[in-house]
Amino acid sequence: VGLRQALPALATGEIRAVETGRNDLIAWERAAGGGRVTVVANLSQEMIRDYRLPQSTAGFTRELVADRALDPTAGLTLAPLTLYVLHAD
């Protein structure tokens, strides 16, 4: 609840599908109140390493579910059957 109040894009706003280039990943972006989040879900049973989203969704500095910092220039490591909420501070 606190995250949704702090980031309007988690609760309201337009949702746009993001092409991942893979059959085992789905992603979507939501923007509202000047903020933007992108959700990425690894649907596979395998770890995905060094994954890079399309340029239009790059530059994330934080993963909100685990509340951890991200290197915006590095690829993502995505655990099997896991959902990630990405945000640029």
CSV table of C-alpha atoms in Angstrom, one decimal:
chain,number,residue,atom,x,y,z
A,1,VAL,CA,0.0,0.0,0.0
A,2,GLY,CA,2.8,2.4,0.9
A,3,LEU,CA,4.5,1.9,-2.5
A,4,ARG,CA,1.3,2.5,-4.4
A,5,GLN,CA,0.8,5.7,-2.5
A,6,ALA,CA,4.3,6.8,-3.1
A,7,LEU,CA,4.3,5.9,-6.8
A,8,PRO,CA,1.0,6.7,-8.6
A,9,ALA,CA,2.1,4.6,-11.6
A,10,LEU,CA,1.6,1.4,-9.5
A,11,ALA,CA,-2.1,2.1,-9.0
A,12,THR,CA,-3.2,4.3,-11.9
A,13,GLY,CA,-2.2,5.3,-15.4
A,14,GLU,CA,-2.0,3.9,-18.8
A,15,ILE,CA,-0.6,0.4,-19.3
A,16,ARG,CA,1.6,-0.4,-22.3
A,17,ALA,CA,2.9,-3.8,-23.3
A,18,VAL,CA,6.7,-4.0,-23.7
A,19,GLU,CA,8.2,-6.3,-26.3
A,20,THR,CA,10.8,-8.5,-24.6
A,21,GLY,CA,12.1,-10.5,-27.6
A,22,ARG,CA,11.5,-13.7,-25.6
A,23,ASN,CA,8.6,-16.2,-25.3
A,24,ASP,CA,9.4,-16.8,-21.6
A,25,LEU,CA,9.3,-13.2,-20.5
A,26,ILE,CA,6.4,-10.7,-20.3
A,27,ALA,CA,6.7,-7.1,-19.5
A,28,TRP,CA,4.5,-4.0,-19.3
A,29,GLU,CA,5.0,-0.4,-18.4
A,30,ARG,CA,2.7,1.9,-16.5
A,31,ALA,CA,3.0,5.7,-16.2
A,32,ALA,CA,1.1,8.2,-14.1
A,33,GLY,CA,1.8,11.3,-12.1
A,34,GLY,CA,5.1,11.9,-13.8
A,35,GLY,CA,6.4,8.5,-12.7
A,36,ARG,CA,6.9,5.2,-14.6
A,37,VAL,CA,7.4,1.6,-13.5
A,38,THR,CA,8.0,-1.5,-15.7
A,39,VAL,CA,7.0,-4.9,-14.5
A,40,VAL,CA,9.0,-7.9,-15.9
A,41,ALA,CA,8.0,-11.5,-15.2
A,42,ASN,CA,10.2,-14.5,-15.9
A,43,LEU,CA,7.8,-17.3,-16.8
A,44,SER,CA,10.4,-19.9,-17.3
A,45,GLN,CA,11.9,-22.5,-15.0
A,46,GLU,CA,15.4,-21.2,-15.8
A,47,MET,CA,17.5,-18.2,-14.6
A,48,ILE,CA,17.9,-15.5,-17.2
A,49,ARG,CA,21.2,-13.6,-17.0
A,50,ASP,CA,22.2,-10.3,-18.5
A,51,TYR,CA,18.8,-9.5,-19.9
A,52,ARG,CA,18.4,-6.0,-21.3
A,53,LEU,CA,15.0,-4.4,-21.9
A,54,PRO,CA,14.4,-2.3,-25.0
A,55,GLN,CA,16.0,1.1,-24.9
A,56,SER,CA,12.7,2.9,-24.2
A,57,THR,CA,12.5,1.2,-20.8
A,58,ALA,CA,16.2,1.3,-19.9
A,59,GLY,CA,17.8,3.2,-17.0
A,60,PHE,CA,16.2,1.6,-14.0
A,61,THR,CA,17.9,2.2,-10.7
A,62,ARG,CA,15.7,0.2,-8.3
A,63,GLU,CA,13.8,-3.1,-8.1
A,64,LEU,CA,10.8,-2.4,-5.8
A,65,VAL,CA,9.7,-5.9,-4.7
A,66,ALA,CA,13.0,-6.7,-3.1
A,67,ASP,CA,13.8,-3.1,-2.6
A,68,ARG,CA,17.3,-3.3,-4.1
A,69,ALA,CA,19.4,-0.9,-6.1
A,70,LEU,CA,20.2,-1.7,-9.7
A,71,ASP,CA,23.0,-0.7,-12.0
A,72,PRO,CA,21.2,1.1,-14.8
A,73,THR,CA,23.9,0.2,-17.3
A,74,ALA,CA,23.9,-3.5,-16.5
A,75,GLY,CA,21.7,-6.3,-17.7
A,76,LEU,CA,19.2,-7.9,-15.3
A,77,THR,CA,19.4,-11.3,-13.7
A,78,LEU,CA,15.9,-12.8,-13.5
A,79,ALA,CA,15.2,-15.7,-11.2
A,80,PRO,CA,12.8,-18.4,-12.5
A,81,LEU,CA,9.1,-17.8,-12.1
A,82,THR,CA,9.7,-14.4,-10.5
A,83,LEU,CA,8.1,-10.9,-11.0
A,84,TYR,CA,10.2,-7.7,-10.9
A,85,VAL,CA,8.9,-4.1,-10.5
A,86,LEU,CA,11.5,-1.7,-11.9
A,87,HIS,CA,11.7,2.0,-11.3
A,88,ALA,CA,14.0,4.9,-12.2
A,89,ASP,CA,14.5,7.2,-9.2
